[in-house]
PDB file of C-alpha atoms in Angstrom:
ATOM      1  CA  MET A 248    -102.660  14.362  51.228  1.00  0.00           C
ATOM      2  CA  GLY A 249    -105.536  16.864  51.383  1.00  0.00           C
ATOM      3  CA  LEU A 250    -109.058  17.201  52.680  1.00  0.00           C
ATOM      4  CA  VAL A 251    -111.503  16.097  50.007  1.00  0.00           C
ATOM      5  CA  LEU A 252    -115.288  16.444  50.115  1.00  0.00           C
ATOM      6  CA  LYS A 253    -117.573  14.929  47.464  1.00  0.00           C
ATOM      7  CA  ASP A 254    -121.345  14.707  47.097  1.00  0.00           C
ATOM      8  CA  ARG A 255    -123.396  11.529  47.357  1.00  0.00           C
ATOM      9  CA  ILE A 256    -120.693   9.262  48.794  1.00  0.00           C
ATOM     10  CA  LYS A 257    -122.248   6.488  50.892  1.00  0.00           C
ATOM     11  CA  GLU A 258    -121.207   2.926  51.608  1.00  0.00           C
ATOM     12  CA  THR A 259    -122.072  -0.005  53.759  1.00  0.00           C
ATOM     13  CA  SER A 260    -119.745  -1.629  56.236  1.00  0.00           C
ATOM     14  CA  SER A 261    -119.911  -4.859  58.198  1.00  0.00           C
ATOM     15  CA  THR A 262    -116.984  -3.965  60.483  1.00  0.00           C
ATOM     16  CA  THR A 263    -117.500  -4.538  64.167  1.00  0.00           C
ATOM     17  CA  GLY A 264    -115.818  -2.664  67.061  1.00  0.00           C
ATOM     18  CA  GLN A 265    -114.088   0.673  67.164  1.00  0.00           C
ATOM     19  CA  GLY A 266    -111.356   0.245  64.520  1.00  0.00           C
ATOM     20  CA  THR A 267    -110.862   1.169  60.909  1.00  0.00           C
ATOM     21  CA  LEU A 268    -113.901   0.451  58.738  1.00  0.00           C
ATOM     22  CA  THR A 269    -113.682  -1.967  55.792  1.00  0.00           C
ATOM     23  CA  LEU A 270    -116.060  -0.505  53.236  1.00  0.00           C
ATOM     24  CA  GLY A 271    -118.498  -2.842  51.534  1.00  0.00           C
ATOM     25  CA  GLY A 272    -119.450  -0.911  48.379  1.00  0.00           C
ATOM     26  CA  ALA A 273    -121.614   2.024  47.442  1.00  0.00           C
ATOM     27  CA  ALA A 274    -125.238   2.038  48.650  1.00  0.00           C
ATOM     28  CA  ASN A 275    -127.829   2.023  45.881  1.00  0.00           C
ATOM     29  CA  GLY A 276    -127.905   5.393  44.097  1.00  0.00           C
ATOM     30  CA  PHE A 277    -124.610   6.588  45.673  1.00  0.00           C
ATOM     31  CA  ARG A 278    -120.921   6.780  44.805  1.00  0.00           C
ATOM     32  CA  SER A 279    -118.085   5.021  46.646  1.00  0.00           C
ATOM     33  CA  PHE A 280    -115.319   6.458  48.780  1.00  0.00           C
ATOM     34  CA  ALA A 281    -112.963   5.784  45.852  1.00  0.00           C
ATOM     35  CA  ASP A 282    -114.034   9.221  44.641  1.00  0.00           C
ATOM     36  CA  ILE A 283    -112.275  10.695  47.643  1.00  0.00           C
ATOM     37  CA  GLY A 284    -108.948   9.307  46.411  1.00  0.00           C
ATOM     38  CA  ASP A 285    -106.319   7.099  47.977  1.00  0.00           C
ATOM     39  CA  GLY A 286    -104.635   8.668  51.042  1.00  0.00           C
ATOM     40  CA  ASN A 287    -106.946  11.678  51.222  1.00  0.00           C
ATOM     41  CA  ILE A 288    -108.833  12.679  54.359  1.00  0.00           C
ATOM     42  CA  THR A 289    -112.531  13.509  54.552  1.00  0.00           C
ATOM     43  CA  TYR A 290    -115.258  14.196  56.996  1.00  0.00           C
ATOM     44  CA  TYR A 291    -117.499  11.181  57.585  1.00  0.00           C
ATOM     45  CA  CYS A 292    -120.571  10.076  59.449  1.00  0.00           C
ATOM     46  CA  ILE A 293    -121.287   6.561  60.563  1.00  0.00           C
ATOM     47  CA  GLU A 294    -124.953   5.522  61.196  1.00  0.00           C
ATOM     48  CA  ASP A 295    -125.379   2.414  63.181  1.00  0.00           C
ATOM     49  CA  GLY A 296    -128.982   1.958  64.322  1.00  0.00           C
ATOM     50  CA  ASN A 297    -129.702   4.907  66.599  1.00  0.00           C
ATOM     51  CA  ASN A 298    -125.964   5.645  67.106  1.00  0.00           C
ATOM     52  CA  PHE A 299    -123.878   8.008  64.974  1.00  0.00           C
ATOM     53  CA  GLU A 300    -120.303   9.230  64.835  1.00  0.00           C
ATOM     54  CA  ILE A 301    -119.011  12.228  62.941  1.00  0.00           C
ATOM     55  CA  GLY A 302    -115.283  12.575  62.381  1.00  0.00           C
ATOM     56  CA  VAL A 303    -112.246  12.890  60.143  1.00  0.00           C
ATOM     57  CA  GLY A 304    -110.898   9.773  58.447  1.00  0.00           C
ATOM     58  CA  THR A 305    -108.425   8.703  55.813  1.00  0.00           C
ATOM     59  CA  TYR A 306    -109.531   6.643  52.832  1.00  0.00           C
ATOM     60  CA  THR A 307    -107.166   3.862  51.695  1.00  0.00           C
ATOM     61  CA  ALA A 308    -107.829   2.265  48.348  1.00  0.00           C
ATOM     62  CA  SER A 309    -105.888  -0.972  49.208  1.00  0.00           C
ATOM     63  CA  GLY A 310    -108.400  -2.868  51.236  1.00  0.00           C
ATOM     64  CA  THR A 311    -110.997  -0.145  50.731  1.00  0.00           C
ATOM     65  CA  THR A 312    -110.846   1.177  54.276  1.00  0.00           C
ATOM     66  CA  LEU A 313    -111.678   4.365  56.139  1.00  0.00           C
ATOM     67  CA  SER A 314    -109.751   5.074  59.275  1.00  0.00           C
ATOM     68  CA  ARG A 315    -111.417   6.948  62.096  1.00  0.00           C
ATOM     69  CA  ASP A 316    -108.669   9.425  62.881  1.00  0.00           C
ATOM     70  CA  THR A 317    -110.492  12.119  64.872  1.00  0.00           C
ATOM     71  CA  VAL A 318    -113.985  11.883  66.339  1.00  0.00           C
ATOM     72  CA  LEU A 319    -115.772  15.227  66.388  1.00  0.00           C
ATOM     73  CA  GLN A 320    -119.159  14.194  67.765  1.00  0.00           C
ATOM     74  CA  THR A 321    -121.233  11.156  68.567  1.00  0.00           C
ATOM     75  CA  SER A 322    -124.837  10.380  69.468  1.00  0.00           C
ATOM     76  CA  ALA A 323    -123.619  10.063  73.095  1.00  0.00           C
ATOM     77  CA  GLY A 324    -122.586  13.733  72.975  1.00  0.00           C
ATOM     78  CA  ASN A 325    -118.848  13.018  73.294  1.00  0.00           C
ATOM     79  CA  THR A 326    -115.814  12.296  71.151  1.00  0.00           C
ATOM     80  CA  THR A 327    -115.400   8.560  71.959  1.00  0.00           C
ATOM     81  CA  LYS A 328    -115.731   6.202  68.960  1.00  0.00           C
ATOM     82  CA  ILE A 329    -118.997   4.314  68.809  1.00  0.00           C
ATOM     83  CA  THR A 330    -118.826   0.531  68.770  1.00  0.00           C
ATOM     84  CA  CYS A 331    -120.038  -0.636  65.352  1.00  0.00           C
ATOM     85  CA  THR A 332    -122.281  -3.641  65.282  1.00  0.00           C
ATOM     86  CA  GLY A 333    -121.560  -4.745  61.706  1.00  0.00           C
ATOM     87  CA  ASN A 334    -124.564  -3.232  59.996  1.00  0.00           C
ATOM     88  CA  GLN A 335    -123.695   0.453  59.457  1.00  0.00           C
ATOM     89  CA  LYS A 336    -123.683   3.028  56.694  1.00  0.00           C
ATOM     90  CA  VAL A 337    -120.885   5.508  56.321  1.00  0.00           C
ATOM     91  CA  PHE A 338    -121.017   8.676  54.250  1.00  0.00           C
ATOM     92  CA  VAL A 339    -119.238  11.922  53.568  1.00  0.00           C
ATOM     93  CA  THR A 340    -120.636  14.914  55.406  1.00  0.00           C
ATOM     94  CA  GLN A 341    -119.853  18.566  56.131  1.00  0.00           C
ATOM     95  CA  PRO A 342    -119.888  19.132  59.933  1.00  0.00           C
ATOM     96  CA  ALA A 343    -121.762  22.307  60.765  1.00  0.00           C
ATOM     97  CA  ASP A 344    -118.999  23.630  63.003  1.00  0.00           C
ATOM     98  CA  LYS A 345    -116.422  23.208  60.183  1.00  0.00           C
ATOM     99  CA  ASN A 346    -118.450  25.309  57.771  1.00  0.00           C
ATOM    100  CA  ALA A 347    -116.809  28.594  56.715  1.00  0.00           C
ATOM    101  CA  HIS A 348    -120.168  30.351  56.859  1.00  0.00           C
ATOM    102  CA  ASN A 349    -121.073  29.124  60.396  1.00  0.00           C
ATOM    103  CA  GLY A 350    -122.271  32.008  62.508  1.00  0.00           C
ATOM    104  CA  LYS A 351    -122.092  34.606  59.678  1.00  0.00           C
ATOM    105  CA  ALA A 352    -125.062  36.428  58.301  1.00  0.00           C
ATOM    106  CA  TYR A 353    -125.394  36.196  54.496  1.00  0.00           C
ATOM    107  CA  ALA A 354    -128.054  37.437  52.188  1.00  0.00           C
ATOM    108  CA  TYR A 355    -130.053  34.663  50.591  1.00  0.00           C
ATOM    109  CA  ALA A 356    -128.832  35.685  47.103  1.00  0.00           C
ATOM    110  CA  ASN A 357    -125.198  35.315  48.170  1.00  0.00           C
ATOM    111  CA  LEU A 358    -125.688  31.682  49.179  1.00  0.00           C
ATOM    112  CA  PHE A 359    -126.738  30.604  45.693  1.00  0.00           C
ATOM    113  CA  GLY A 360    -124.890  33.040  43.390  1.00  0.00           C
TER     114      GLY A 360
END
């Protein structure tokens, strides 16, 4: 399937370890990963205390899971999966280095037009 990005997608997870996350439902005021669509990939960020992980994952509707396919960056400054403690939030993000405008100069008006 394809890469899907959506706004205001944020869920909780009580998964421990470094494996696939089982999603626990949308955080208050946010949408769930179901909006990404079964089998689609997305950029994600996991926040677990002071630790974070940014990567590419696949959403699976059956079991409501998000795999951690490719780690792009972590709070440790590497690409090794963080170890989740069971009290984390996971959300859709747009990594800065994956932005099409990264490093290009644009007039302010062009950004919002």
